[in-house]
Coordinates of C-alpha atoms in Angstrom, one line a residue:
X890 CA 0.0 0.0 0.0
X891 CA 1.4 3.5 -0.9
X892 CA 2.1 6.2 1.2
X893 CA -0.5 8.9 0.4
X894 CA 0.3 11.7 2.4
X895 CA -0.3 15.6 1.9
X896 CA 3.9 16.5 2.5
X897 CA 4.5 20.2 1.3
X898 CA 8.1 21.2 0.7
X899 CA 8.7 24.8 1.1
X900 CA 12.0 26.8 -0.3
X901 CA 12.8 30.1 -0.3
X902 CA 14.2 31.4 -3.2
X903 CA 17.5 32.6 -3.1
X904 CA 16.8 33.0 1.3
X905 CA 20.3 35.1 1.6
X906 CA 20.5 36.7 -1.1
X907 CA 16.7 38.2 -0.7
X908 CA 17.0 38.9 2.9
X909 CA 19.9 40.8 2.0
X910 CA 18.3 42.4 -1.0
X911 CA 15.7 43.4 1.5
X912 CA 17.5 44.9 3.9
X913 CA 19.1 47.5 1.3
X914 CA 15.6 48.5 0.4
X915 CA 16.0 46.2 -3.0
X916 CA 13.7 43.9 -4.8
X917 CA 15.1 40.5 -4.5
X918 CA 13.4 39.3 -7.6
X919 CA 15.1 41.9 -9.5
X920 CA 18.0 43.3 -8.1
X921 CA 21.1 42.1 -9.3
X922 CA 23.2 41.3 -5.5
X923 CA 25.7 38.6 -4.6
X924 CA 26.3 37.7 -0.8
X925 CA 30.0 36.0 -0.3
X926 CA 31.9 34.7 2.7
X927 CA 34.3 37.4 3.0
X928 CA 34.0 41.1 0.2
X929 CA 37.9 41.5 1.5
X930 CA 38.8 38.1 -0.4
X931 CA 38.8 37.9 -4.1
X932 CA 38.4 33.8 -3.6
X933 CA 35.9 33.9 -1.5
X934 CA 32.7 31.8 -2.5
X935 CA 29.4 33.1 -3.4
X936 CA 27.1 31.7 -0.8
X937 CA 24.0 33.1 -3.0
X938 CA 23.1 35.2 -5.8
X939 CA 19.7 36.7 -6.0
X940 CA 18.0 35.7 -9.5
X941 CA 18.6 38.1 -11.6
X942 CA 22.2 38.5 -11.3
X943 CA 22.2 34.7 -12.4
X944 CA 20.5 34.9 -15.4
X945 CA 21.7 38.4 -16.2
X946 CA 25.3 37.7 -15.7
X947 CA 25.7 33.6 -14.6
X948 CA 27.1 33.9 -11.8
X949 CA 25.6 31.7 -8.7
X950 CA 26.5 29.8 -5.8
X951 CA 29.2 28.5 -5.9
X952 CA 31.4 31.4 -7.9
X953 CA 33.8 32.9 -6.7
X954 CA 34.0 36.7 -6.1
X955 CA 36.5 37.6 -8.6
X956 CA 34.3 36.2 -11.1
X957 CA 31.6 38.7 -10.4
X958 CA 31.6 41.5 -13.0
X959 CA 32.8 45.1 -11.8
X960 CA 29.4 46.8 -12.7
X961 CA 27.6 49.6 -10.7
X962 CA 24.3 47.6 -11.0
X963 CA 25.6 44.7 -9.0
X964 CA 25.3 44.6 -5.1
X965 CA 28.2 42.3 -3.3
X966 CA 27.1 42.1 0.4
X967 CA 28.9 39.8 3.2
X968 CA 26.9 37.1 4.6
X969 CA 25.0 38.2 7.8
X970 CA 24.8 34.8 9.3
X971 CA 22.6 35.9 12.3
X972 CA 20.0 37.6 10.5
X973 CA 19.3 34.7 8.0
X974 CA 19.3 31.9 11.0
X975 CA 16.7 34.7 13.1
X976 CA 14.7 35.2 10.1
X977 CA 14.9 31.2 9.3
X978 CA 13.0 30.9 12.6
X979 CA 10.9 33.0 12.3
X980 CA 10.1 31.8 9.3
X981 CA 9.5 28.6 11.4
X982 CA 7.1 30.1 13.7
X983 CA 4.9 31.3 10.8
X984 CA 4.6 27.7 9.4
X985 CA 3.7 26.4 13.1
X986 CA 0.0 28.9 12.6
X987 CA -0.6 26.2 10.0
X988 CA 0.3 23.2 11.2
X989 CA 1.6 21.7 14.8
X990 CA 5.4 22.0 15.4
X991 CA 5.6 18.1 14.9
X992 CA 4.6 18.1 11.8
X993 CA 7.2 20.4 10.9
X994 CA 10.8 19.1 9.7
X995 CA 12.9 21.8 9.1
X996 CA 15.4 20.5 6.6
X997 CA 18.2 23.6 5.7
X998 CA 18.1 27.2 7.0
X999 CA 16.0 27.9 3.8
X1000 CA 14.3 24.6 3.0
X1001 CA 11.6 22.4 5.3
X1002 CA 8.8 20.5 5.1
X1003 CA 5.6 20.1 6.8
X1004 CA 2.9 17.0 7.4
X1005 CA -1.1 18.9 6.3
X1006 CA -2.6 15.9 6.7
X1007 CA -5.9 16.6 9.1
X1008 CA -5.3 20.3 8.5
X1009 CA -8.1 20.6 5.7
X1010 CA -11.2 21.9 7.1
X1011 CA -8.9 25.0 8.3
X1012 CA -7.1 25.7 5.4
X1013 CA -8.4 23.0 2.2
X1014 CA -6.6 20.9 0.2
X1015 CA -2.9 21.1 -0.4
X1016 CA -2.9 23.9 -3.2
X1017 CA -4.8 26.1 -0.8
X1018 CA -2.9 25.5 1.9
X1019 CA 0.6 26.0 0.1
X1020 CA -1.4 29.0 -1.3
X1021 CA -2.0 30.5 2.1
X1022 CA 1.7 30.0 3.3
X1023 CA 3.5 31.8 0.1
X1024 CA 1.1 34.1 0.6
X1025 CA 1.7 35.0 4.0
X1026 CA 5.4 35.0 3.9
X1027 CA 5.2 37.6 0.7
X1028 CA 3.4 39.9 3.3
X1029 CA 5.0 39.5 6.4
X1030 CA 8.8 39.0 5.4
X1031 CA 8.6 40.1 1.9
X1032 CA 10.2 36.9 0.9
X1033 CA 9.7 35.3 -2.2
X1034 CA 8.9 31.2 -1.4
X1035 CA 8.1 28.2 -3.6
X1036 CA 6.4 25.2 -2.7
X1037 CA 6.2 21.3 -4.1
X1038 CA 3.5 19.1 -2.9
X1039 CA 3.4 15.2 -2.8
X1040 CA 2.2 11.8 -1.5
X1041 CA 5.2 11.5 0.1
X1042 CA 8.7 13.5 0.9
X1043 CA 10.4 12.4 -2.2
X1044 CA 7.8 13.5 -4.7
X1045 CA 7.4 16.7 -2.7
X1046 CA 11.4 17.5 -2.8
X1047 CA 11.6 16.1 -6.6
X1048 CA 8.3 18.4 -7.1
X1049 CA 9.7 21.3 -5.6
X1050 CA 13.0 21.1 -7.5
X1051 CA 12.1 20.0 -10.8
X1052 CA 8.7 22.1 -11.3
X1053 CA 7.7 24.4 -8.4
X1054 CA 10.6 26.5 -8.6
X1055 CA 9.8 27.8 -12.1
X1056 CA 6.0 27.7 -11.4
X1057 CA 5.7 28.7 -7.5
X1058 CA 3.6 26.3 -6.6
X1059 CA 3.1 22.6 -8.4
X1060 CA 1.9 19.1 -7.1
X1061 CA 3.1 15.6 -8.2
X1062 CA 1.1 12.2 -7.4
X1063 CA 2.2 8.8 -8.5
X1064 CA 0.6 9.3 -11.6
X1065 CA 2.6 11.8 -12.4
X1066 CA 6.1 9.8 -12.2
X1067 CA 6.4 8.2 -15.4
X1068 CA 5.6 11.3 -17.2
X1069 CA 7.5 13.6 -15.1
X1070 CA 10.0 11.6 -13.4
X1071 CA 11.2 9.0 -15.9
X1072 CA 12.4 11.1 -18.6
X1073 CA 14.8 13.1 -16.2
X1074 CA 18.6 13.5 -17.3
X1075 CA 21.0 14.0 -16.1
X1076 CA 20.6 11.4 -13.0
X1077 CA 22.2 14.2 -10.8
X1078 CA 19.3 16.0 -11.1
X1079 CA 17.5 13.5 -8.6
X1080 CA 17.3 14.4 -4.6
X1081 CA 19.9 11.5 -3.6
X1082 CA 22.5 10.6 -6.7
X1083 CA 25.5 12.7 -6.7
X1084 CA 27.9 12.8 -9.5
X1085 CA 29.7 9.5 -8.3
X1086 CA 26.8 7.7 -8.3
X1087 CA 25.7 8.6 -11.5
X1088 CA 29.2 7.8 -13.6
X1089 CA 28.8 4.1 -11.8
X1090 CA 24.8 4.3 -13.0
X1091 CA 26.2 5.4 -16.3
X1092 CA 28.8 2.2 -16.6
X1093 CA 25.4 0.2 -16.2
X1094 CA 23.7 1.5 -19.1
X1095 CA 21.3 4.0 -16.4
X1096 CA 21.1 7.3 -17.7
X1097 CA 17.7 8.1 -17.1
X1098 CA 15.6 8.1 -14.1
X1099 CA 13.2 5.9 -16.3
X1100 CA 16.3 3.0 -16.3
X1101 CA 16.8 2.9 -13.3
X1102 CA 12.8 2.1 -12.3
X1103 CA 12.8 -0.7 -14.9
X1104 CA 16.8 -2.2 -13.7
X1105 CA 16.2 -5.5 -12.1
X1106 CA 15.8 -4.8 -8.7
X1107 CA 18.0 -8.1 -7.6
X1108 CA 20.9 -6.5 -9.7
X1109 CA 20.6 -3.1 -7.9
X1110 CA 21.1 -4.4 -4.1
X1111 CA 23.6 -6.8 -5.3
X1112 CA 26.0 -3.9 -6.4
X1113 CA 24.7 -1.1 -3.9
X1114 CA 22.8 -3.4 -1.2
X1115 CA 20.7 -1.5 0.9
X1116 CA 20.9 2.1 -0.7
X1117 CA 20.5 -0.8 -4.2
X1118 CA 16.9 -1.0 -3.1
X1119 CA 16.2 2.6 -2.1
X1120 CA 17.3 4.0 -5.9
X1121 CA 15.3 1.7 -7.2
X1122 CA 12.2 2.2 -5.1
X1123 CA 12.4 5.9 -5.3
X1124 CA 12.6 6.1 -9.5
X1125 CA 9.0 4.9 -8.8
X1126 CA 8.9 7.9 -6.7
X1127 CA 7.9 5.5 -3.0
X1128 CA 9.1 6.6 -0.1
X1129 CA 7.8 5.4 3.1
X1130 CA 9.3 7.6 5.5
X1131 CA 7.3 9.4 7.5
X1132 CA 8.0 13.1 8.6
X1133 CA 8.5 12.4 12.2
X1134 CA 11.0 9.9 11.9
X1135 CA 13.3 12.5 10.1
X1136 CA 17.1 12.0 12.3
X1137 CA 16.5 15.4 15.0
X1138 CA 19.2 17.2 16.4
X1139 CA 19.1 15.3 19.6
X1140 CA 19.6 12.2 17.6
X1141 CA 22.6 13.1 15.5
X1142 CA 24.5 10.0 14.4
X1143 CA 27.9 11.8 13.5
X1144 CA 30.0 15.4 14.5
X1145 CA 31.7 17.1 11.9
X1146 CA 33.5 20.0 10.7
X1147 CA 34.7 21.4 7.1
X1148 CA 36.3 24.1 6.6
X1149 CA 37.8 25.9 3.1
X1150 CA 41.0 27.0 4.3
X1151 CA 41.7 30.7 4.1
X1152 CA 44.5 30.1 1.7
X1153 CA 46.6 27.3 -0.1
X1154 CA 48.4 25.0 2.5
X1155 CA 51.5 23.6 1.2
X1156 CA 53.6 22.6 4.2
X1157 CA 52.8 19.0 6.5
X1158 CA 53.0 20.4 9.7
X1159 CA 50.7 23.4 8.9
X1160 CA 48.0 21.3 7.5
X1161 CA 48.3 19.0 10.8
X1162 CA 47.6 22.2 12.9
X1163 CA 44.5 23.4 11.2
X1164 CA 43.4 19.4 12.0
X1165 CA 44.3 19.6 15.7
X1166 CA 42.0 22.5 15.7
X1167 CA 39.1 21.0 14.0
X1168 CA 39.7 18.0 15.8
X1169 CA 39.5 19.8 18.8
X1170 CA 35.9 21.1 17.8
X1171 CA 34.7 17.9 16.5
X1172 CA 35.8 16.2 20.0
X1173 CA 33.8 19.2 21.8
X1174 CA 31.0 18.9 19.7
X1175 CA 30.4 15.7 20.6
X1176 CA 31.5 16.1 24.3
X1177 CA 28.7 18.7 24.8
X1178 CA 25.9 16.2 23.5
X1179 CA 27.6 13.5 25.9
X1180 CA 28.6 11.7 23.0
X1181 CA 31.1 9.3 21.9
X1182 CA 32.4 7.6 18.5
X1183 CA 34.6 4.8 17.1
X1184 CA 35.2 6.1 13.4
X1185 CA 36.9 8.9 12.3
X1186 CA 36.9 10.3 9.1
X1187 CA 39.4 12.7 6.9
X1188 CA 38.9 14.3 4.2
X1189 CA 41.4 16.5 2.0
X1190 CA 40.4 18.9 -0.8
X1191 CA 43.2 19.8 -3.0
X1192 CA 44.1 23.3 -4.7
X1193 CA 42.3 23.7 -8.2
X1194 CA 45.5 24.8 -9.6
X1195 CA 47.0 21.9 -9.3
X1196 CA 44.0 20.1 -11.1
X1197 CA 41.7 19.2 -7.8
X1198 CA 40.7 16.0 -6.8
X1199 CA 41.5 15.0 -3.3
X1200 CA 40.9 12.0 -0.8
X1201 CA 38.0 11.1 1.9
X1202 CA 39.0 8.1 4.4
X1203 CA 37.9 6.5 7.2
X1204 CA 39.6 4.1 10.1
X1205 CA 37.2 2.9 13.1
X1206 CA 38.8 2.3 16.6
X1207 CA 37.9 -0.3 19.1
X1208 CA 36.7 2.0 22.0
X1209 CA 34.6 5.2 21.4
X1210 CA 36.4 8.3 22.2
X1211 CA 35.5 12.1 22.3
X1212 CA 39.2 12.9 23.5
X1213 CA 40.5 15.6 20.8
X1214 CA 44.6 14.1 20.7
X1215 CA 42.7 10.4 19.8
X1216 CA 41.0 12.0 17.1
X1217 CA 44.0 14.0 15.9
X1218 CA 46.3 10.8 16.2
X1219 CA 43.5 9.0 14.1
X1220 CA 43.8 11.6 11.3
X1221 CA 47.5 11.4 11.6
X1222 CA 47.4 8.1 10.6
X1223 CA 44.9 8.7 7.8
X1224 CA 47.1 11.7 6.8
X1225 CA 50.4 9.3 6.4
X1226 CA 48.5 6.9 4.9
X1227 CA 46.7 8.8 2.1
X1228 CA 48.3 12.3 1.7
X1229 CA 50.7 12.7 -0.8
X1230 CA 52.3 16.0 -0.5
X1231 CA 49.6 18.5 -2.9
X1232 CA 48.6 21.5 -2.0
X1233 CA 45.8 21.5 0.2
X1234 CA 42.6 24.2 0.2
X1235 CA 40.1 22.1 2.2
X1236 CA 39.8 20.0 5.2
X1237 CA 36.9 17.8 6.9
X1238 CA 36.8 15.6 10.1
X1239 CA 33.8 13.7 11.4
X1240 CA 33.5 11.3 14.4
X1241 CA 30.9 8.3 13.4
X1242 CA 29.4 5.4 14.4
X1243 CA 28.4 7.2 18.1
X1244 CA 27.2 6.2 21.3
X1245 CA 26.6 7.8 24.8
X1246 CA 29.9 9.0 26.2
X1247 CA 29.2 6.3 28.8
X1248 CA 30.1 3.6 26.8
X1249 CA 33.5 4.8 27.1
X1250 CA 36.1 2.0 28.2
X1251 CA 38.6 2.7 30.9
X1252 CA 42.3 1.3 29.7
X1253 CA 43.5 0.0 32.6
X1254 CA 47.1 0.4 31.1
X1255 CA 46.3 4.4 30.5
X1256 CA 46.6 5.4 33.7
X1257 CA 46.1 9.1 32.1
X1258 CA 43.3 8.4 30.4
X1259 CA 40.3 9.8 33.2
X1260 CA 42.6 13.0 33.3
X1261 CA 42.0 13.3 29.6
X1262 CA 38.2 12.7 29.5
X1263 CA 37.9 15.5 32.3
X1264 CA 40.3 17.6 30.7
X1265 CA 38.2 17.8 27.8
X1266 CA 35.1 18.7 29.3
X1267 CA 36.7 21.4 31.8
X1268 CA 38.2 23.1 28.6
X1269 CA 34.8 23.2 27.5
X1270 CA 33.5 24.9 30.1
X1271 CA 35.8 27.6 30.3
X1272 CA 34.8 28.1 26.9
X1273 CA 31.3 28.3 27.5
X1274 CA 31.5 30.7 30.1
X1275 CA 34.3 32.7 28.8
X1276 CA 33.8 33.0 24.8
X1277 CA 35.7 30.1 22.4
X1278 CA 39.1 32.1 22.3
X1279 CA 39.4 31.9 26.2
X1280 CA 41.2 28.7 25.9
X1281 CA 43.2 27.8 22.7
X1282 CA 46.0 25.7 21.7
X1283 CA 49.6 27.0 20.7
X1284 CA 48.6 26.1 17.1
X1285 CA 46.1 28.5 16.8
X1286 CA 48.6 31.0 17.6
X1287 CA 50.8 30.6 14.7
X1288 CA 50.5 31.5 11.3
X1289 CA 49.0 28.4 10.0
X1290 CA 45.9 28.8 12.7
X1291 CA 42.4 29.5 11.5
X1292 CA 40.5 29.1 15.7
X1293 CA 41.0 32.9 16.7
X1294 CA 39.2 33.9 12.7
X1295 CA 36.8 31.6 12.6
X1296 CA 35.6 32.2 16.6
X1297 CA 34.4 35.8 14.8
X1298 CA 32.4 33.5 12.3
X1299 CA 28.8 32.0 12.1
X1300 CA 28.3 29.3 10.7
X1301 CA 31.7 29.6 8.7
X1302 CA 30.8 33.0 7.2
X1303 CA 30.3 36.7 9.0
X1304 CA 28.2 37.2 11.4

């Protein structure tokens, strides 16, 4: 039996660069205005571009700021972190008038989706409700807003993306996925298939969604197993996850950080003190949700002038740890493992495969090893109390150190 749900999925178009717009006194559908991570920075990445200035001039996320034209008619603003996230929620607040805060799954800053279902004597079918809600964010926030509607969260995301964002509103049923899902190409273009997945999905002859429904399902989980059967389930656009078992925050199942580094990072020992300090925030991360893992990640972006490419590896431990020099030897080992000496630009770390803190095994031949665990937490609370520069380590102090910039940061970018 399918899922037949009323899911809506509502986006705000263009959410930074239209709050920004707004707060210049600028219409965001027209105005031409970039928002980057940093104006003083000619790298620096454009977090969003309002529509306009992408269809007038191409640029969009993901450009870089030298790329923007020097024109009088273009805006370039720095991200105002705070704002956005304030007006996100209250945002949030608007969408819990129409329907109860559990039926709400926020899913990005600018993205979420809510459960109508039971909702329709107050506000009528789906159309009218989505209706209502574009509606009333145009007048209160003067934001622009588009919303997809489905049976299910798949078909509401793939409606969203592939239809209501040129139309406003749209609605997809099952009916509508041979017509409307099949045919798409590339397979990127489908909530879930990246670009790896689609060059092995190519190798198997799948370059339309339409393939990939009609594949032999016993062929698909052999080569991708679990993840085998959900492709092939969702190119018949089924999805039997319900809103309210969406992961929470209080049920995170990994800690991570990623950073792009300020500049490019040629020298071993630099790179390993920019990971000491994300290790460091990763391990208090999961030390403040009382949290523990056993697999540590690393990942290494390398400099586009030297062609790109990179590495992303894992090694899992026997004992869950949340101590920051175990997560740092980890990614040590990782580094001297898979690093080959190119310029680096990015770096991620994530602690996996979690469990409460409590879990934690005492090594009766670390006799050192309680002193660390409470280390950790006291160095957190100094922190807390005292702002995130109160207690740093040496590394941070020297040239190679991004901690005492990136404490002035939300969410990565100004504040």
């Amino acid at each position: 039996m399918l899922t037949k749900q009323t899911i809506l999925c509502i986006d705000m178009k263009s959410f930074y660069a239209s709050c920004a717009a707004l707060r210049l006194g600028l219409d965001p559908l027209t105005c031409h205005l970039a928002v980057v991570g940093n104006t003083e920075r000619q790298g620096s990445v454009v977090l969003a571009a309002s529509p306009a200035l992408k269809k007038d001039y191409g640029i969009k996320t993901g450009s870089r700021l030298f790329e923007i034209p020097k024109d009088e008619r273009i805006h370039v603003v720095n991200a105002q972190m705070a704002f956005f996230l304030q007006r996100s929620i209250e945002i949030t607040g608007l969408l819990n008038r129409f329907v109860p805060q559990e039926a709400i799954h926020t899913y990005s800053v600018d993205e979420s989706f809510i459960k109508a279902d039971g909702t329709e004597r107050l506000w009528g079918d789906g159309r009218a409700l989505a209706t209502a809600i574009t509606t009333s964010i145009q007048e209160e926030f003067g934001l622009p807003s588009a919303i997809g509607i489905g049976p299910n969260m798949l078909l509401a995301k793939l409606c969203l993306d592939l239809e209501a964002k040129k139309t406003g509103i749209a609605q997809w049923t099952y009916e509508d996925v041979p017509r409307k899902l099949w045919p798409l190409s590339p397979l990127r273009k489908m909530w879930g298939i990246g670009p790896r997945l689609e060059q092995t999905l190519h190798r198997m002859g799948i370059t339309k969604v339409g393939d990939l429904a009609h594949y032999p399902l016993a062929l698909l989980e052999k080569k991708f197993g679990v993840m085998g059967n959900q492709l092939y389930h969702h190119a018949w656009g089924i999805d039997e996850t319900q809103l309210e078992e969406r992961p929470a925050t209080n049920g995170q199942i990994s800690y991570g950080k990623s950073q792009i580094l300020l500049r490019d990072y040629t020298k071993k020992e630099e790179i390993q003190h920019v990971m000491l300090e994300m290790c460091e925030e990763v391990a208090r991360r999961a030390r403040t949700a009382k949290k523990a893992g056993r697999t540590i990640s690393l990942g290494m972006g390398y400099s586009r002038h030297e062609g790109g490419g990179g590495f992303h590896r894992s090694k899992s431990i026997e004992e869950p740890t949340n101590i920051t020099m175990e997560l740092y030897d980890v990614c040590l080992q990782l580094m001297q493992e898979f690093y080959s000496g190119q310029t680096v630009r990015k770096l991620s770390i994530t602690l996996s495969n979690v469990c409460d803190d409590t879990e934690m095994q005492l090594n009766l031949f670390a006799l050192d090893e309680p002193k660390k665990r409470t280390l950790g937490y006291v160095m957190d609370e100094i922190r807390r109390k005292h702002g995130s520069t109160a207690l740093l380590r040496a590394v941070s102090y020297t040239s190679a150190g991004t901690a005492r910039h990136r404490s002035t940061l939300l969410g990565g970018h100004k504040a």
